[in-house]
């Protein structure tokens, strides 16, 4: 009986380890997505600022 319980506990521990690895992978991918999103937002802001600066440079000065 104890051997079966030990075997079952080992099987559960292995499954939990696999789930933890998958969670770590998902968290890493989410972190990467957040970083990419931040970079995309930054690039968009820089493009808007550059357009605004170009418009300002084209306006005649008084």
PDB file of N, CA, C and O in Angstrom:
ATOM      1  N   UNK A   1       0.807  -1.194   0.000  1.00  0.00           N
ATOM      2  CA  UNK A   1       0.000   0.000   0.000  1.00  0.00           C
ATOM      3  C   UNK A   1       0.857   1.269   0.000  1.00  0.00           C
ATOM      4  O   UNK A   1       0.582   2.193  -0.726  1.00  0.00           O
ATOM      5  N   UNK A   2       1.925   1.293   0.837  1.00  0.00           N
ATOM      6  CA  UNK A   2       2.782   2.472   0.896  1.00  0.00           C
ATOM      7  C   UNK A   2       3.486   2.717  -0.435  1.00  0.00           C
ATOM      8  O   UNK A   2       3.679   3.853  -0.832  1.00  0.00           O
ATOM      9  N   UNK A   3       3.861   1.646  -1.106  1.00  0.00           N
ATOM     10  CA  UNK A   3       4.536   1.787  -2.404  1.00  0.00           C
ATOM     11  C   UNK A   3       3.616   2.483  -3.416  1.00  0.00           C
ATOM     12  O   UNK A   3       4.047   3.367  -4.152  1.00  0.00           O
ATOM     13  N   UNK A   4       2.346   2.106  -3.418  1.00  0.00           N
ATOM     14  CA  UNK A   4       1.376   2.734  -4.318  1.00  0.00           C
ATOM     15  C   UNK A   4       1.178   4.214  -3.986  1.00  0.00           C
ATOM     16  O   UNK A   4       1.074   5.048  -4.877  1.00  0.00           O
ATOM     17  N   UNK A   5       1.130   4.536  -2.694  1.00  0.00           N
ATOM     18  CA  UNK A   5       0.987   5.932  -2.271  1.00  0.00           C
ATOM     19  C   UNK A   5       2.204   6.740  -2.675  1.00  0.00           C
ATOM     20  O   UNK A   5       2.085   7.866  -3.162  1.00  0.00           O
ATOM     21  N   UNK A   6       3.382   6.163  -2.495  1.00  0.00           N
ATOM     22  CA  UNK A   6       4.618   6.835  -2.864  1.00  0.00           C
ATOM     23  C   UNK A   6       4.675   7.060  -4.374  1.00  0.00           C
ATOM     24  O   UNK A   6       5.066   8.135  -4.837  1.00  0.00           O
ATOM     25  N   UNK A   7       4.254   6.070  -5.105  1.00  0.00           N
ATOM     26  CA  UNK A   7       4.235   6.165  -6.568  1.00  0.00           C
ATOM     27  C   UNK A   7       3.257   7.259  -7.016  1.00  0.00           C
ATOM     28  O   UNK A   7       3.563   8.058  -7.908  1.00  0.00           O
ATOM     29  N   UNK A   8       2.113   7.320  -6.380  1.00  0.00           N
ATOM     30  CA  UNK A   8       1.094   8.326  -6.702  1.00  0.00           C
ATOM     31  C   UNK A   8       1.594   9.731  -6.365  1.00  0.00           C
ATOM     32  O   UNK A   8       1.415  10.672  -7.136  1.00  0.00           O
ATOM     33  N   UNK A   9       2.248   9.883  -5.207  1.00  0.00           N
ATOM     34  CA  UNK A   9       2.808  11.180  -4.830  1.00  0.00           C
ATOM     35  C   UNK A   9       3.878  11.626  -5.820  1.00  0.00           C
ATOM     36  O   UNK A   9       3.951  12.807  -6.188  1.00  0.00           O
ATOM     37  N   UNK A  10       4.703  10.701  -6.262  1.00  0.00           N
ATOM     38  CA  UNK A  10       5.732  11.024  -7.253  1.00  0.00           C
ATOM     39  C   UNK A  10       5.084  11.473  -8.569  1.00  0.00           C
ATOM     40  O   UNK A  10       5.514  12.452  -9.182  1.00  0.00           O
ATOM     41  N   UNK A  11       4.051  10.757  -8.991  1.00  0.00           N
ATOM     42  CA  UNK A  11       3.351  11.105 -10.234  1.00  0.00           C
ATOM     43  C   UNK A  11       2.744  12.509 -10.139  1.00  0.00           C
ATOM     44  O   UNK A  11       2.865  13.318 -11.057  1.00  0.00           O
ATOM     45  N   UNK A  12       2.151  12.818  -8.990  1.00  0.00           N
ATOM     46  CA  UNK A  12       1.560  14.144  -8.787  1.00  0.00           C
ATOM     47  C   UNK A  12       2.645  15.221  -8.783  1.00  0.00           C
ATOM     48  O   UNK A  12       2.483  16.279  -9.386  1.00  0.00           O
ATOM     49  N   UNK A  13       3.767  14.938  -8.123  1.00  0.00           N
ATOM     50  CA  UNK A  13       4.875  15.904  -8.073  1.00  0.00           C
ATOM     51  C   UNK A  13       5.407  16.192  -9.469  1.00  0.00           C
ATOM     52  O   UNK A  13       5.713  17.347  -9.807  1.00  0.00           O
ATOM     53  N   UNK A  14       5.490  15.165 -10.298  1.00  0.00           N
ATOM     54  CA  UNK A  14       5.968  15.351 -11.668  1.00  0.00           C
ATOM     55  C   UNK A  14       4.980  16.215 -12.457  1.00  0.00           C
ATOM     56  O   UNK A  14       5.373  17.127 -13.183  1.00  0.00           O
ATOM     57  N   UNK A  15       3.696  15.946 -12.301  1.00  0.00           N
ATOM     58  CA  UNK A  15       2.680  16.741 -13.013  1.00  0.00           C
ATOM     59  C   UNK A  15       2.692  18.194 -12.565  1.00  0.00           C
ATOM     60  O   UNK A  15       2.561  19.102 -13.382  1.00  0.00           O
ATOM     61  N   UNK A  16       2.860  18.423 -11.268  1.00  0.00           N
ATOM     62  CA  UNK A  16       2.932  19.785 -10.748  1.00  0.00           C
ATOM     63  C   UNK A  16       4.160  20.504 -11.325  1.00  0.00           C
ATOM     64  O   UNK A  16       4.087  21.674 -11.707  1.00  0.00           O
ATOM     65  N   UNK A  17       5.288  19.801 -11.421  1.00  0.00           N
ATOM     66  CA  UNK A  17       6.502  20.395 -11.989  1.00  0.00           C
ATOM     67  C   UNK A  17       6.273  20.786 -13.451  1.00  0.00           C
ATOM     68  O   UNK A  17       6.711  21.858 -13.880  1.00  0.00           O
ATOM     69  N   UNK A  18       5.579  19.955 -14.190  1.00  0.00           N
ATOM     70  CA  UNK A  18       5.284  20.269 -15.598  1.00  0.00           C
ATOM     71  C   UNK A  18       4.391  21.503 -15.681  1.00  0.00           C
ATOM     72  O   UNK A  18       4.629  22.399 -16.500  1.00  0.00           O
ATOM     73  N   UNK A  19       3.392  21.577 -14.823  1.00  0.00           N
ATOM     74  CA  UNK A  19       2.498  22.741 -14.808  1.00  0.00           C
ATOM     75  C   UNK A  19       3.276  24.005 -14.452  1.00  0.00           C
ATOM     76  O   UNK A  19       3.082  25.061 -15.063  1.00  0.00           O
ATOM     77  N   UNK A  20       4.176  23.915 -13.474  1.00  0.00           N
ATOM     78  CA  UNK A  20       4.994  25.071 -13.095  1.00  0.00           C
ATOM     79  C   UNK A  20       5.864  25.539 -14.257  1.00  0.00           C
ATOM     80  O   UNK A  20       6.011  26.735 -14.489  1.00  0.00           O
ATOM     81  N   UNK A  21       6.442  24.596 -15.008  1.00  0.00           N
ATOM     82  CA  UNK A  21       7.251  24.960 -16.170  1.00  0.00           C
ATOM     83  C   UNK A  21       6.413  25.682 -17.215  1.00  0.00           C
ATOM     84  O   UNK A  21       6.844  26.679 -17.796  1.00  0.00           O
ATOM     85  N   UNK A  22       5.204  25.189 -17.440  1.00  0.00           N
ATOM     86  CA  UNK A  22       4.321  25.831 -18.416  1.00  0.00           C
ATOM     87  C   UNK A  22       3.942  27.234 -17.956  1.00  0.00           C
ATOM     88  O   UNK A  22       3.900  28.171 -18.758  1.00  0.00           O
ATOM     89  N   UNK A  23       3.680  27.396 -16.671  1.00  0.00           N
ATOM     90  CA  UNK A  23       3.353  28.722 -16.131  1.00  0.00           C
ATOM     91  C   UNK A  23       4.532  29.677 -16.304  1.00  0.00           C
ATOM     92  O   UNK A  23       4.342  30.840 -16.681  1.00  0.00           O
ATOM     93  N   UNK A  24       5.735  29.202 -16.029  1.00  0.00           N
ATOM     94  CA  UNK A  24       6.924  30.031 -16.215  1.00  0.00           C
ATOM     95  C   UNK A  24       7.066  30.457 -17.671  1.00  0.00           C
ATOM     96  O   UNK A  24       7.397  31.614 -17.967  1.00  0.00           O
ATOM     97  N   UNK A  25       6.813  29.541 -18.593  1.00  0.00           N
ATOM     98  CA  UNK A  25       6.900  29.854 -20.017  1.00  0.00           C
ATOM     99  C   UNK A  25       5.866  30.900 -20.407  1.00  0.00           C
ATOM    100  O   UNK A  25       6.171  31.870 -21.108  1.00  0.00           O
ATOM    101  N   UNK A  26       4.645  30.737 -19.931  1.00  0.00           N
ATOM    102  CA  UNK A  26       3.581  31.699 -20.234  1.00  0.00           C
ATOM    103  C   UNK A  26       3.927  33.072 -19.670  1.00  0.00           C
ATOM    104  O   UNK A  26       3.766  34.091 -20.351  1.00  0.00           O
ATOM    105  N   UNK A  27       4.423  33.127 -18.443  1.00  0.00           N
ATOM    106  CA  UNK A  27       4.800  34.408 -17.840  1.00  0.00           C
ATOM    107  C   UNK A  27       5.924  35.079 -18.621  1.00  0.00           C
ATOM    108  O   UNK A  27       5.914  36.293 -18.816  1.00  0.00           O
ATOM    109  N   UNK A  28       6.880  34.301 -19.086  1.00  0.00           N
ATOM    110  CA  UNK A  28       7.975  34.860 -19.882  1.00  0.00           C
ATOM    111  C   UNK A  28       7.444  35.427 -21.195  1.00  0.00           C
ATOM    112  O   UNK A  28       7.863  36.505 -21.633  1.00  0.00           O
ATOM    113  N   UNK A  29       6.514  34.714 -21.828  1.00  0.00           N
ATOM    114  CA  UNK A  29       5.942  35.200 -23.083  1.00  0.00           C
ATOM    115  C   UNK A  29       5.129  36.472 -22.856  1.00  0.00           C
ATOM    116  O   UNK A  29       5.190  37.403 -23.662  1.00  0.00           O
ATOM    117  N   UNK A  30       4.375  36.536 -21.767  1.00  0.00           N
ATOM    118  CA  UNK A  30       3.609  37.738 -21.458  1.00  0.00           C
ATOM    119  C   UNK A  30       4.529  38.930 -21.212  1.00  0.00           C
ATOM    120  O   UNK A  30       4.250  40.043 -21.641  1.00  0.00           O
ATOM    121  N   UNK A  31       5.621  38.676 -20.518  1.00  0.00           N
ATOM    122  CA  UNK A  31       6.593  39.735 -20.266  1.00  0.00           C
ATOM    123  C   UNK A  31       7.157  40.266 -21.575  1.00  0.00           C
ATOM    124  O   UNK A  31       7.305  41.473 -21.756  1.00  0.00           O
ATOM    125  N   UNK A  32       7.455  39.362 -22.501  1.00  0.00           N
ATOM    126  CA  UNK A  32       7.973  39.757 -23.811  1.00  0.00           C
ATOM    127  C   UNK A  32       6.937  40.585 -24.553  1.00  0.00           C
ATOM    128  O   UNK A  32       7.267  41.601 -25.164  1.00  0.00           O
ATOM    129  N   UNK A  33       5.685  40.176 -24.495  1.00  0.00           N
ATOM    130  CA  UNK A  33       4.626  40.922 -25.172  1.00  0.00           C
ATOM    131  C   UNK A  33       4.481  42.319 -24.591  1.00  0.00           C
ATOM    132  O   UNK A  33       4.301  43.289 -25.319  1.00  0.00           O
ATOM    133  N   UNK A  34       4.563  42.422 -23.260  1.00  0.00           N
ATOM    134  CA  UNK A  34       4.476  43.740 -22.622  1.00  0.00           C
ATOM    135  C   UNK A  34       5.621  44.625 -23.083  1.00  0.00           C
ATOM    136  O   UNK A  34       5.442  45.797 -23.359  1.00  0.00           O
ATOM    137  N   UNK A  35       6.804  44.062 -23.169  1.00  0.00           N
ATOM    138  CA  UNK A  35       7.967  44.824 -23.603  1.00  0.00           C
ATOM    139  C   UNK A  35       7.784  45.282 -25.042  1.00  0.00           C
ATOM    140  O   UNK A  35       8.032  46.437 -25.372  1.00  0.00           O
ATOM    141  N   UNK A  36       7.330  44.377 -25.906  1.00  0.00           N
ATOM    142  CA  UNK A  36       7.104  44.748 -27.307  1.00  0.00           C
ATOM    143  C   UNK A  36       6.042  45.826 -27.395  1.00  0.00           C
ATOM    144  O   UNK A  36       6.163  46.753 -28.183  1.00  0.00           O
ATOM    145  N   UNK A  37       4.996  45.703 -26.598  1.00  0.00           N
ATOM    146  CA  UNK A  37       3.941  46.711 -26.601  1.00  0.00           C
ATOM    147  C   UNK A  37       4.467  48.061 -26.169  1.00  0.00           C
ATOM    148  O   UNK A  37       4.139  49.088 -26.761  1.00  0.00           O
ATOM    149  N   UNK A  38       5.305  48.089 -25.172  1.00  0.00           N
ATOM    150  CA  UNK A  38       5.884  49.343 -24.704  1.00  0.00           C
ATOM    151  C   UNK A  38       6.758  49.965 -25.779  1.00  0.00           C
ATOM    152  O   UNK A  38       6.726  51.177 -25.980  1.00  0.00           O
ATOM    153  N   UNK A  39       7.524  49.150 -26.463  1.00  0.00           N
ATOM    154  CA  UNK A  39       8.388  49.650 -27.528  1.00  0.00           C
ATOM    155  C   UNK A  39       7.540  50.206 -28.664  1.00  0.00           C
ATOM    156  O   UNK A  39       7.825  51.280 -29.193  1.00  0.00           O
ATOM    157  N   UNK A  40       6.468  49.506 -29.037  1.00  0.00           N
ATOM    158  CA  UNK A  40       5.582  49.991 -30.091  1.00  0.00           C
ATOM    159  C   UNK A  40       4.964  51.330 -29.707  1.00  0.00           C
ATOM    160  O   UNK A  40       4.889  52.242 -30.524  1.00  0.00           O
ATOM    161  N   UNK A  41       4.524  51.465 -28.457  1.00  0.00           N
ATOM    162  CA  UNK A  41       3.967  52.732 -27.991  1.00  0.00           C
ATOM    163  C   UNK A  41       5.009  53.846 -28.056  1.00  0.00           C
ATOM    164  O   UNK A  41       4.710  54.967 -28.470  1.00  0.00           O
ATOM    165  N   UNK A  42       6.210  53.532 -27.657  1.00  0.00           N
ATOM    166  CA  UNK A  42       7.284  54.523 -27.692  1.00  0.00           C
ATOM    167  C   UNK A  42       7.583  54.957 -29.126  1.00  0.00           C
ATOM    168  O   UNK A  42       7.720  56.153 -29.408  1.00  0.00           O
ATOM    169  N   UNK A  43       7.647  54.009 -30.037  1.00  0.00           N
ATOM    170  CA  UNK A  43       7.895  54.333 -31.450  1.00  0.00           C
ATOM    171  C   UNK A  43       6.780  55.214 -32.000  1.00  0.00           C
ATOM    172  O   UNK A  43       7.039  56.208 -32.690  1.00  0.00           O
ATOM    173  N   UNK A  44       5.527  54.884 -31.688  1.00  0.00           N
ATOM    174  CA  UNK A  44       4.397  55.704 -32.142  1.00  0.00           C
ATOM    175  C   UNK A  44       4.499  57.127 -31.605  1.00  0.00           C
ATOM    176  O   UNK A  44       4.274  58.101 -32.338  1.00  0.00           O
ATOM    177  N   UNK A  45       4.835  57.259 -30.324  1.00  0.00           N
ATOM    178  CA  UNK A  45       4.991  58.596 -29.746  1.00  0.00           C
ATOM    179  C   UNK A  45       6.097  59.375 -30.429  1.00  0.00           C
ATOM    180  O   UNK A  45       5.951  60.566 -30.724  1.00  0.00           O
ATOM    181  N   UNK A  46       7.213  58.701 -30.707  1.00  0.00           N
ATOM    182  CA  UNK A  46       8.325  59.373 -31.381  1.00  0.00           C
ATOM    183  C   UNK A  46       7.933  59.816 -32.790  1.00  0.00           C
ATOM    184  O   UNK A  46       8.303  60.915 -33.233  1.00  0.00           O
ATOM    185  N   UNK A  47       7.163  58.996 -33.504  1.00  0.00           N
ATOM    186  CA  UNK A  47       6.687  59.380 -34.842  1.00  0.00           C
ATOM    187  C   UNK A  47       5.786  60.611 -34.763  1.00  0.00           C
ATOM    188  O   UNK A  47       5.912  61.539 -35.577  1.00  0.00           O
ATOM    189  N   UNK A  48       4.880  60.628 -33.803  1.00  0.00           N
ATOM    190  CA  UNK A  48       3.991  61.788 -33.643  1.00  0.00           C
ATOM    191  C   UNK A  48       4.789  63.052 -33.323  1.00  0.00           C
ATOM    192  O   UNK A  48       4.530  64.121 -33.875  1.00  0.00           O
ATOM    193  N   UNK A  49       5.779  62.929 -32.459  1.00  0.00           N
ATOM    194  CA  UNK A  49       6.605  64.086 -32.120  1.00  0.00           C
ATOM    195  C   UNK A  49       7.387  64.570 -33.336  1.00  0.00           C
ATOM    196  O   UNK A  49       7.494  65.777 -33.572  1.00  0.00           O
ATOM    197  N   UNK A  50       7.931  63.631 -34.119  1.00  0.00           N
ATOM    198  CA  UNK A  50       8.684  64.017 -35.311  1.00  0.00           C
ATOM    199  C   UNK A  50       7.784  64.736 -36.304  1.00  0.00           C
ATOM    200  O   UNK A  50       8.181  65.754 -36.897  1.00  0.00           O
ATOM    201  N   UNK A  51       6.554  64.233 -36.511  1.00  0.00           N
ATOM    202  CA  UNK A  51       5.616  64.894 -37.422  1.00  0.00           C
ATOM    203  C   UNK A  51       5.304  66.310 -36.936  1.00  0.00           C
ATOM    204  O   UNK A  51       5.272  67.257 -37.716  1.00  0.00           O
ATOM    205  N   UNK A  52       5.072  66.433 -35.645  1.00  0.00           N
ATOM    206  CA  UNK A  52       4.768  67.733 -35.069  1.00  0.00           C
ATOM    207  C   UNK A  52       5.940  68.699 -35.261  1.00  0.00           C
ATOM    208  O   UNK A  52       5.748  69.864 -35.619  1.00  0.00           O
ATOM    209  N   UNK A  53       7.151  68.210 -35.060  1.00  0.00           N
ATOM    210  CA  UNK A  53       8.336  69.061 -35.224  1.00  0.00           C
ATOM    211  C   UNK A  53       8.496  69.482 -36.683  1.00  0.00           C
ATOM    212  O   UNK A  53       8.865  70.619 -36.969  1.00  0.00           O
ATOM    213  N   UNK A  54       8.200  68.572 -37.620  1.00  0.00           N
ATOM    214  CA  UNK A  54       8.298  68.924 -39.044  1.00  0.00           C
ATOM    215  C   UNK A  54       7.283  70.006 -39.396  1.00  0.00           C
ATOM    216  O   UNK A  54       7.585  70.939 -40.136  1.00  0.00           O
ATOM    217  N   UNK A  55       6.057  69.874 -38.862  1.00  0.00           N
ATOM    218  CA  UNK A  55       5.031  70.886 -39.132  1.00  0.00           C
ATOM    219  C   UNK A  55       5.461  72.237 -38.580  1.00  0.00           C
ATOM    220  O   UNK A  55       5.272  73.270 -39.218  1.00  0.00           O
ATOM    221  N   UNK A  56       6.020  72.226 -37.379  1.00  0.00           N
ATOM    222  CA  UNK A  56       6.498  73.475 -36.769  1.00  0.00           C
ATOM    223  C   UNK A  56       7.605  74.106 -37.609  1.00  0.00           C
ATOM    224  O   UNK A  56       7.643  75.321 -37.782  1.00  0.00           O
ATOM    225  N   UNK A  57       8.475  73.307 -38.160  1.00  0.00           N
ATOM    226  CA  UNK A  57       9.592  73.820 -38.954  1.00  0.00           C
ATOM    227  C   UNK A  57       9.112  74.417 -40.268  1.00  0.00           C
ATOM    228  O   UNK A  57       9.738  75.325 -40.806  1.00  0.00           O
ATOM    229  N   UNK A  58       7.997  73.950 -40.804  1.00  0.00           N
ATOM    230  CA  UNK A  58       7.468  74.440 -42.084  1.00  0.00           C
ATOM    231  C   UNK A  58       6.697  75.750 -41.935  1.00  0.00           C
ATOM    232  O   UNK A  58       6.512  76.467 -42.904  1.00  0.00           O
ATOM    233  N   UNK A  59       6.228  76.048 -40.746  1.00  0.00           N
ATOM    234  CA  UNK A  59       5.439  77.279 -40.545  1.00  0.00           C
ATOM    235  C   UNK A  59       6.354  78.492 -40.711  1.00  0.00           C
ATOM    236  O   UNK A  59       7.491  78.510 -40.235  1.00  0.00           O
ATOM    237  N   UNK A  60       5.808  79.480 -41.409  1.00  0.00           N
ATOM    238  CA  UNK A  60       6.618  80.718 -41.553  1.00  0.00           C
ATOM    239  C   UNK A  60       6.764  81.422 -40.218  1.00  0.00           C
ATOM    240  O   UNK A  60       5.834  81.463 -39.414  1.00  0.00           O
ATOM    241  N   UNK A  61       7.950  81.938 -39.990  1.00  0.00           N
ATOM    242  CA  UNK A  61       8.209  82.675 -38.749  1.00  0.00           C
ATOM    243  C   UNK A  61       7.850  84.135 -38.946  1.00  0.00           C
ATOM    244  O   UNK A  61       7.988  84.696 -40.017  1.00  0.00           O
ATOM    245  N   UNK A  62       7.420  84.757 -37.871  1.00  0.00           N
ATOM    246  CA  UNK A  62       7.014  86.170 -37.942  1.00  0.00           C
ATOM    247  C   UNK A  62       8.117  87.081 -37.569  1.00  0.00           C
ATOM    248  O   UNK A  62       9.016  86.925 -36.922  1.00  0.00           O
TER     249      UNK A  62
END
